[in-house]
Coordinates of C-alpha atoms and ligand atoms in Angstrom, one line a residue:
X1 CA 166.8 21.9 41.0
X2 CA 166.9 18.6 39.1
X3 CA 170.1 17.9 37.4
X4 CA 170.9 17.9 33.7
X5 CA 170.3 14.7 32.0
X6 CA 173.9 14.4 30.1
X7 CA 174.9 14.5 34.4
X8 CA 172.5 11.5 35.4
X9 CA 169.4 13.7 35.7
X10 CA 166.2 12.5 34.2
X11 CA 165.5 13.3 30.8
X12 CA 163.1 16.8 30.0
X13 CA 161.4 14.8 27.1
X14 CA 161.3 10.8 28.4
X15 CA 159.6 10.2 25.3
X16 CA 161.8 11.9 23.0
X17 CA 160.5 15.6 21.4
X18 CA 161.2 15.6 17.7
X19 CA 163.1 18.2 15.4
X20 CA 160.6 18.5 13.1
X21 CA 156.5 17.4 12.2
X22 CA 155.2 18.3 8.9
X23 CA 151.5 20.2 8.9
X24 CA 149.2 17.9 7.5
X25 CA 146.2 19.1 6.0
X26 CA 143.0 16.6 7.0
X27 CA 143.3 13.2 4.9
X28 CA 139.5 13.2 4.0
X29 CA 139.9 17.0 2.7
X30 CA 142.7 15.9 0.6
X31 CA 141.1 13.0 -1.0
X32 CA 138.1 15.3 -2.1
X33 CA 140.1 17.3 -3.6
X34 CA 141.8 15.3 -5.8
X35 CA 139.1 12.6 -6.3
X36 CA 137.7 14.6 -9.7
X37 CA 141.2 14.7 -11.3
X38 CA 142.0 11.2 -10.5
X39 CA 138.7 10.1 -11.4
X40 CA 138.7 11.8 -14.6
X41 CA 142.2 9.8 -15.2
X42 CA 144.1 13.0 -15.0
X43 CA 147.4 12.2 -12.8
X44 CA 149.0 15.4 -13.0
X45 CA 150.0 18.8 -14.1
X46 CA 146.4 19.3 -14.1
X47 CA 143.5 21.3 -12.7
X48 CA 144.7 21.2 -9.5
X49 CA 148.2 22.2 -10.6
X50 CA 146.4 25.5 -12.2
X51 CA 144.2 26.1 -9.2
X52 CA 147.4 25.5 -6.9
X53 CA 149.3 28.1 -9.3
X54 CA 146.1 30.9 -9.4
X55 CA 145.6 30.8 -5.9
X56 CA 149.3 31.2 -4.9
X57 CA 150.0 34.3 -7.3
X58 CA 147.1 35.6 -6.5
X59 CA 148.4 35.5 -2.9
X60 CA 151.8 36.5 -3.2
X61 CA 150.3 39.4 -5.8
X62 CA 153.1 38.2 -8.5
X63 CA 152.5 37.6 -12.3
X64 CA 153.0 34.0 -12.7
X65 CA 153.4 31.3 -10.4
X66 CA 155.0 27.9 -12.1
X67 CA 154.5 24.6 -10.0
X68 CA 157.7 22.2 -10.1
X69 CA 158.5 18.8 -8.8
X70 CA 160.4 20.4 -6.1
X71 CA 162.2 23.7 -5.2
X72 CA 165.7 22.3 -6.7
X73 CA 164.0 21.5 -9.8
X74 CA 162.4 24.9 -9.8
X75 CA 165.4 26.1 -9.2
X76 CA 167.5 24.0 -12.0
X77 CA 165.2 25.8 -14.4
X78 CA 164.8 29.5 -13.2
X79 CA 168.6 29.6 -13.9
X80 CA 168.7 27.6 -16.9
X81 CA 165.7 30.0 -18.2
X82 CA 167.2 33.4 -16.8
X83 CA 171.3 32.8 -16.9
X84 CA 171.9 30.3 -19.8
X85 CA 175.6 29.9 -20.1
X86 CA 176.4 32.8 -17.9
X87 CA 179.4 31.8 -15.5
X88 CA 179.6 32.2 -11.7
X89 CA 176.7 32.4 -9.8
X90 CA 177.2 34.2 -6.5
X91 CA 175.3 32.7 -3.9
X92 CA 175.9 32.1 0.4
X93 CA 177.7 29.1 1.4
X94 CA 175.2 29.6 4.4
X95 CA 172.3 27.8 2.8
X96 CA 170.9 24.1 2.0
X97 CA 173.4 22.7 -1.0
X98 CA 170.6 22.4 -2.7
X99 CA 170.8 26.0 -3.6
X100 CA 174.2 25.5 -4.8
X101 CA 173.3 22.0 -6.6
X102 CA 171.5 23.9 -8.7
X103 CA 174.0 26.0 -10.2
X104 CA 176.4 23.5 -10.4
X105 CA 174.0 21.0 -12.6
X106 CA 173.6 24.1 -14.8
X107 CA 177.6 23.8 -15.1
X108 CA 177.4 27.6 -14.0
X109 CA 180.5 28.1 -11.2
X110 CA 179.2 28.8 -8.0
X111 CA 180.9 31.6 -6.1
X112 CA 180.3 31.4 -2.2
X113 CA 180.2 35.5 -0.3
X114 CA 179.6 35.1 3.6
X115 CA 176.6 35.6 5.3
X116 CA 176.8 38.3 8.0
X117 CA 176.6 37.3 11.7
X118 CA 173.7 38.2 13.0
X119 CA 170.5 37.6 10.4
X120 CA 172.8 34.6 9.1
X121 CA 171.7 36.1 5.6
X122 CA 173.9 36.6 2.7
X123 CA 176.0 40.0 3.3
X124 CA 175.3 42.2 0.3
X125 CA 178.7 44.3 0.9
X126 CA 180.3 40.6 0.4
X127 CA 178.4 39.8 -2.4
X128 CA 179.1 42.8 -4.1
X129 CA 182.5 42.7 -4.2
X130 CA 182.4 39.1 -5.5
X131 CA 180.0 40.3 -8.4
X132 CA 182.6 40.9 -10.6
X133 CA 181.9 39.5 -14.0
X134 CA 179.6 36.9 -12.2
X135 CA 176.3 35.7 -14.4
X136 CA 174.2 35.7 -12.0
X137 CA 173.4 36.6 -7.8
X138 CA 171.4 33.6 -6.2
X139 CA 170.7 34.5 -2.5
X140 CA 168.7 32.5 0.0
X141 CA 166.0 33.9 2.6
X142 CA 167.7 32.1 5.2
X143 CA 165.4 29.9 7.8
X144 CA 162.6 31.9 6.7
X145 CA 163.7 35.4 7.7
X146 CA 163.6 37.4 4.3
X147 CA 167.2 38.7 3.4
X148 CA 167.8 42.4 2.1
X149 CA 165.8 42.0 -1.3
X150 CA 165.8 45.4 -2.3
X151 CA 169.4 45.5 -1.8
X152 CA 170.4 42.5 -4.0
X153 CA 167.4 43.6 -6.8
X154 CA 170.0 46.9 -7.0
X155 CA 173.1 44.7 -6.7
X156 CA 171.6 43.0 -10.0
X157 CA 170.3 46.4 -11.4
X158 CA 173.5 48.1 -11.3
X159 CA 175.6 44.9 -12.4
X160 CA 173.0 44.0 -15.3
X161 CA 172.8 40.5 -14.1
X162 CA 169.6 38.0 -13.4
X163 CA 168.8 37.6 -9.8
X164 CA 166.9 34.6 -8.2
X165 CA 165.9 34.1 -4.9
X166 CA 166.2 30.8 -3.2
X167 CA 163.3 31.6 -1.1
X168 CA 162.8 27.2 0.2
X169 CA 162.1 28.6 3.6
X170 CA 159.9 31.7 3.0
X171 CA 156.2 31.0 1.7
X172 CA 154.8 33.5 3.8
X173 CA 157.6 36.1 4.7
X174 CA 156.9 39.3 4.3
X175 CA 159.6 42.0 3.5
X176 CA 158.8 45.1 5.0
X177 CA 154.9 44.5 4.5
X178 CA 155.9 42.5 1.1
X179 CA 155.6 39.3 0.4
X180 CA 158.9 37.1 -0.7
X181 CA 157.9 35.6 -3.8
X182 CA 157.7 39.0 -5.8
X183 CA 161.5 39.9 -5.6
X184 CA 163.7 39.9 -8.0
X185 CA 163.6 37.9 -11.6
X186 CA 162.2 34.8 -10.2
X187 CA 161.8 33.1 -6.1
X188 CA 161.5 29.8 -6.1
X189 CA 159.7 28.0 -3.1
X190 CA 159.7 24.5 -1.6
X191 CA 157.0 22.1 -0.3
X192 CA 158.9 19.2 1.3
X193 CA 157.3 18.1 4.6
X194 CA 160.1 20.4 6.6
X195 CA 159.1 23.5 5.0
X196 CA 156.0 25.8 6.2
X197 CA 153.5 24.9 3.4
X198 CA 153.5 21.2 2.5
X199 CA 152.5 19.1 -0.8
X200 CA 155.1 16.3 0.4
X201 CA 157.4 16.9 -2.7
X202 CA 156.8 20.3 -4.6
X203 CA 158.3 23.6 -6.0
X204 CA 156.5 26.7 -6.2
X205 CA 158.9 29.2 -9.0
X206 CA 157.3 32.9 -8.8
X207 CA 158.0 35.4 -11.4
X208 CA 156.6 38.8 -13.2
X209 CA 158.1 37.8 -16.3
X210 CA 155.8 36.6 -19.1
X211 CA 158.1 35.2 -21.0
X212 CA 160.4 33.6 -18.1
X213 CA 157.1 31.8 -16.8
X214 CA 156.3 30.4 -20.4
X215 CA 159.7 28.8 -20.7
X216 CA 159.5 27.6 -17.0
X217 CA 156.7 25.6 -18.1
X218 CA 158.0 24.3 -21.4
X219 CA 161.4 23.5 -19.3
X220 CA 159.4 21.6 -16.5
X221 CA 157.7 19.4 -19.6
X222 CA 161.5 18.1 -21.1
X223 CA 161.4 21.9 -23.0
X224 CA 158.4 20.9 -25.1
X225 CA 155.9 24.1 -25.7
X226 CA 152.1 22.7 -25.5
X227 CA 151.5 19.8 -28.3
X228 CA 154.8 20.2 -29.6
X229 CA 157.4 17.4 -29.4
X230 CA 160.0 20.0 -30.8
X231 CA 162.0 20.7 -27.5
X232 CA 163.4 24.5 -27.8
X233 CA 165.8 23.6 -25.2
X234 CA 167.0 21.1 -22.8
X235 CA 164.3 21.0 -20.3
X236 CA 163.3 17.9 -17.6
X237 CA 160.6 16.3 -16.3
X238 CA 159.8 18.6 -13.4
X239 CA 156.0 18.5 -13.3
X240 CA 153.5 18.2 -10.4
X241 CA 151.5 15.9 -9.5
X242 CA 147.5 16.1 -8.9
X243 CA 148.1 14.7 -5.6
X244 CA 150.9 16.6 -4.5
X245 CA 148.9 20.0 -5.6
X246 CA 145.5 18.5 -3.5
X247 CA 148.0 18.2 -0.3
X248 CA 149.1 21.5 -1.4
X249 CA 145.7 23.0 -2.1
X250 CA 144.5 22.0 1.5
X251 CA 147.9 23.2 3.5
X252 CA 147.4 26.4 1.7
X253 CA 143.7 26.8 3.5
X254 CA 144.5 26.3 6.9
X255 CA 147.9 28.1 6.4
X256 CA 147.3 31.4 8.0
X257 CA 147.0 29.3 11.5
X258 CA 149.7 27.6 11.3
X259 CA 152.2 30.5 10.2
X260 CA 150.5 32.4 13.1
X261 CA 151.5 28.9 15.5
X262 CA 154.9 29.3 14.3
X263 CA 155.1 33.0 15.0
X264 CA 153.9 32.5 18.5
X265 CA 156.1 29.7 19.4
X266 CA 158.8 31.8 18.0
X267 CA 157.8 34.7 20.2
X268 CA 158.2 32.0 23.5
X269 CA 161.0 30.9 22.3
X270 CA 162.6 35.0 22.3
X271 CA 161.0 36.1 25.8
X272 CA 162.9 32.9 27.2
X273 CA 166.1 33.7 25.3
X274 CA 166.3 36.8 27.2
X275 CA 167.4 35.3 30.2
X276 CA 169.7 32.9 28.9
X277 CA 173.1 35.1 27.8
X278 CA 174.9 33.7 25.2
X279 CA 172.5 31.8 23.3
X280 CA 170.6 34.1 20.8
X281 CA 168.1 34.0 18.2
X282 CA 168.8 34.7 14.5
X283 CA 168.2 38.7 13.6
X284 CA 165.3 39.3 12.1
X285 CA 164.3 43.0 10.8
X286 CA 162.0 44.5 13.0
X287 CA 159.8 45.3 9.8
X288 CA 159.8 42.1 8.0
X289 CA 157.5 39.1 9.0
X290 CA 159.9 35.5 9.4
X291 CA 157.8 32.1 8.3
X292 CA 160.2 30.5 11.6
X293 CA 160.8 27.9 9.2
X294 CA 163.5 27.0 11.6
X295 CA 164.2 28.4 15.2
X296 CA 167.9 28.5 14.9
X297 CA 170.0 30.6 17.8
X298 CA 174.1 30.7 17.8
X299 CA 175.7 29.5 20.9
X300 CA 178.5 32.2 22.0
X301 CA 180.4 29.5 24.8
X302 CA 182.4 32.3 26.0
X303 CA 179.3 33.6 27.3
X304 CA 177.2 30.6 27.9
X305 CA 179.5 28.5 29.2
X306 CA 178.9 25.6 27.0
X307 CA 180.0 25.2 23.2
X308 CA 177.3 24.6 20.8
X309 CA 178.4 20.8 19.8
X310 CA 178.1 20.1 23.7
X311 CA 174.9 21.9 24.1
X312 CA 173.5 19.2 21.3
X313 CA 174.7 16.6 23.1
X314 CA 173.2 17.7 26.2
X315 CA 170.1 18.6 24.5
X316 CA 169.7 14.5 23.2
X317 CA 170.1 13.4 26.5
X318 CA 167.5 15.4 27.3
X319 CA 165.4 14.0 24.1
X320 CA 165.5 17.0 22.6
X321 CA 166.7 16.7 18.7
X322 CA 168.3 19.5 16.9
X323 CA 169.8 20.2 13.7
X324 CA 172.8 22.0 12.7
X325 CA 171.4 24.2 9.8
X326 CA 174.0 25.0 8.3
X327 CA 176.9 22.8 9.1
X328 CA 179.0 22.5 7.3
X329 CA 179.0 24.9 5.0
X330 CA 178.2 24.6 1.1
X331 CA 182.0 25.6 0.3
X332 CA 183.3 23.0 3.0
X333 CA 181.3 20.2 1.9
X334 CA 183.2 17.2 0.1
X335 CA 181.1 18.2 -2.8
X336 CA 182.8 21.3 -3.7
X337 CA 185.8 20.7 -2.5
X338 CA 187.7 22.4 -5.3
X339 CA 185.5 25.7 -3.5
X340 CA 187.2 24.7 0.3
X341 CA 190.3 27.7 -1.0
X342 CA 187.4 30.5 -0.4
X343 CA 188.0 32.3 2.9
X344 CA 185.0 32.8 4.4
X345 CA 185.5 33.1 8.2
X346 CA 181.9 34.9 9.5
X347 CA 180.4 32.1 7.5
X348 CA 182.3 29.7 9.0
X349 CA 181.8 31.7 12.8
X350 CA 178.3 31.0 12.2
X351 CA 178.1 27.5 11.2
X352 CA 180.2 26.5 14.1
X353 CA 177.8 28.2 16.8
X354 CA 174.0 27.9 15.6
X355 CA 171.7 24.9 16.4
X356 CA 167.9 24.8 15.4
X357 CA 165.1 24.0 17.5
X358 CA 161.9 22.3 17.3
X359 CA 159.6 24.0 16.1
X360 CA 156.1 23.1 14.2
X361 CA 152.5 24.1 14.7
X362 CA 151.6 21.1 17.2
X363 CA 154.7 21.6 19.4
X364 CA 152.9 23.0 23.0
X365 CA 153.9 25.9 24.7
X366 CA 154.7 23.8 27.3
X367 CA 157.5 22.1 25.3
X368 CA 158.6 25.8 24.6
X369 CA 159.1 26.4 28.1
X370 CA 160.5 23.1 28.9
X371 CA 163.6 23.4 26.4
X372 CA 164.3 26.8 27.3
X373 CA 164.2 25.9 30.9
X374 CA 166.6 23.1 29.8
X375 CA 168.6 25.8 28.0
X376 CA 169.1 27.7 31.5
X377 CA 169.6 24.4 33.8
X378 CA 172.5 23.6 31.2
X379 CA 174.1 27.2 31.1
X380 CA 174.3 26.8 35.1
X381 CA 175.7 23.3 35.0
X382 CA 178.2 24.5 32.1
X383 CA 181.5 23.2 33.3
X384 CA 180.1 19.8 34.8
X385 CA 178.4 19.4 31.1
X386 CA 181.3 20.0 29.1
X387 CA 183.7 17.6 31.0
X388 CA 180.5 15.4 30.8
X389 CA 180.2 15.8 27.1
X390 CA 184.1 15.5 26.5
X391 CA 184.5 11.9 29.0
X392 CA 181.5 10.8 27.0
X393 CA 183.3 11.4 23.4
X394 CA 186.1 9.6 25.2
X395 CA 184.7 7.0 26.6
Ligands
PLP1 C1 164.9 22.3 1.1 C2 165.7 23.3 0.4 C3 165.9 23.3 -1.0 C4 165.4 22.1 -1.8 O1 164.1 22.0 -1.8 P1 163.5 20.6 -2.5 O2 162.0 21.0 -2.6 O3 163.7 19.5 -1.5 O4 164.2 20.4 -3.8 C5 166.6 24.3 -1.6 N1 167.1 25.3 -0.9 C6 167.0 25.4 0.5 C7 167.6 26.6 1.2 C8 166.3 24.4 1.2 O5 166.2 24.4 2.5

């Protein structure tokens, strides 16, 4: 049995695996597609914009789909459109700040509930009792994994509040057989090169609401309806480009694969976790369908042996890089530190233990097998590799 590589063993990965490789849709494919816009002079928020927008409601089976710069600018607007002026926003601190970000350049106050410990998605029993005389709820689908919709969309029913999904990670989730994207008032996708469908930089903001998708698209053009420089409200520039929607366009037809990739990685990645106690995936519902946006398992090290900072040491050595979705925290972050007075101890349970793995549509199944046999070397080397860990941080 070879020896860990934090303990002088040679590395799993010599030449390094990485955290994270964006799918890239064939560069000739691209270029054909956008080569009659940009011929025809016509650099963006054009007919690849619309085709981009058709093709994606038409797929998700929601109203209107509005395409953004990017998901925080998508976001900016879906709660400048839907919660103008109307206080705290209750949202997880278990999220990307950008969720929180958001509300904050809104000047809306956001209010961080916990996430619950095993899906790592917000916890509507929290939530709810935070609701009171909030503006607005704001969950996340967290790594991909949809959260309880249904239960939020009442949570907003019965409190007569908007409710937008930061749904980043979740082009292609289902909930229970439905797609994320037709929950709630508005959902509100990204297509940076770490999430599952790609333009490079992009926001996707889906909505039933007529009238919520018409000011979406005033407020992503400075707040200017169509040949009118009469702004009805402070909007931005939030438009996409040509380009980004050909990247877009050509990621969306090859996307079944590589959502099915993902899933069967995923899958490896669960059969392996099996034998390794203490180190377990994130919940997800046996009826809903995760986009594995991010593989992320929480390390118990009373059961593993080996706490989860430790485990990410060992794991480099190996050349394995991780990430520590969410740590910190949204309400510990130096950014809102005026929010660090919120107790919110499962939250901060969680952040302390999870780690993400690699995962992308041209990682191997042999890779698969290699970290998780990593995974198990390390758990039986567990004291040796925390002494190891701790002489290093010493040294
Ligand atoms: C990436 C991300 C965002 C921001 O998306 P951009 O397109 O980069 O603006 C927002 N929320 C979550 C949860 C994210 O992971």
């Amino acid at each position: 049995m070879s020896r860990p590589a934090i303990l002088g063993g040679a590395p799993a990965f010599p030449d390094g695996l990485p955290f994270a490789r964006p799918a890239r849709p064939p560069l000739e494919r691209v270029v054909e597609r956008l080569r009659p816009s940009y011929e025809r002079g016509t650099l963006t928020d054009g007919p690849l914009v619309r085709e981009l927008e058709a093709q994606v409601a038409d797929r998700l089976g929601v109203r209107h789909v509005v395409a953004t710069s990017s998901c925080s600018s998508g976001l900016l607007l879906a709660l400048r459109v839907l919660a103008p002026g109307r206080g705290a926003v209750v949202l997880p601190s278990f999220t990307f700040s950008a969720s929180a970000h958001a509300v904050a350049w809104n000047g809306l106050e956001p209010r961080f509930a916990e996430c619950d410990a095993d899906r790592f998605q917000l916890d509507p029993g929290d939530a709810e009792r935070r609701l009171e005389g909030a503006g607005t709820l704001l969950p996340t689908h967290v790594f991909g994994a949809p959260c309880a919709a249904e239960r939020f969309e009442e949570l907003a029913r019965r409190a007569g509040i908007p409710l937008v999904f930061d749904a980043a990670h979740a082009f292609g989730a289902l909930r229970r057989g439905r797609p994320v994207g037709g929950f709630g008032d508005a959902e509100v996708f990204s297509l940076t090169p770490t999430k599952p469908l790609v333009a490079g930089e992009g926001g996707l903001v889906a909505t039933r609401h007529d009238e919520v998708a018409e000011r979406l698209r005033w407020g992503r053009n400075y707040g200017n309806p169509p040949g009118d420089y009469d702004t009805r409200f402070v909007g931005l520039n939030a438009r996409m480009s040509e380009l980004h929607a050909a990247v877009a366009l050509e990621a969306l037809a090859g996307f079944e694969a590589h959502l099915a990739r993902r899933r069967e990685l995923a899958a490896r990645y669960h059969t392996h976790l099996e034998q390794i106690p203490g180190v377990s995936a994130q919940a997800v519902d046996p009826d809903d369908s995760s986009t594995y946006k991010d593989f992320t398992v929480a390390v118990e090290p009373e059961v593993y042996g080996i706490g989860r900072d430790a485990l990410v040491s060992a794991l480099r050595a190996e050349g394995v890089d991780t990430r520590c979705y969410f740590w910190p925290p949204v309400h510990l972050q130096q950014a809102y530190a005026p929010a660090a007075t919120v107790d919110l101890p499962v939250t901060v349970h969680v952040a302390h233990r999870v780690v993400s793995l690699p995962i992308y549509p041209d990682l191997s199944e042999a890779a698969v097998d290699a970290v998780a046999e990593v995974l198990a070397r390390l758990q039986r080397a567990g004291p040796d590799v925390d002494a190891a860990v701790a002489a290093g941080s010493r040294g």
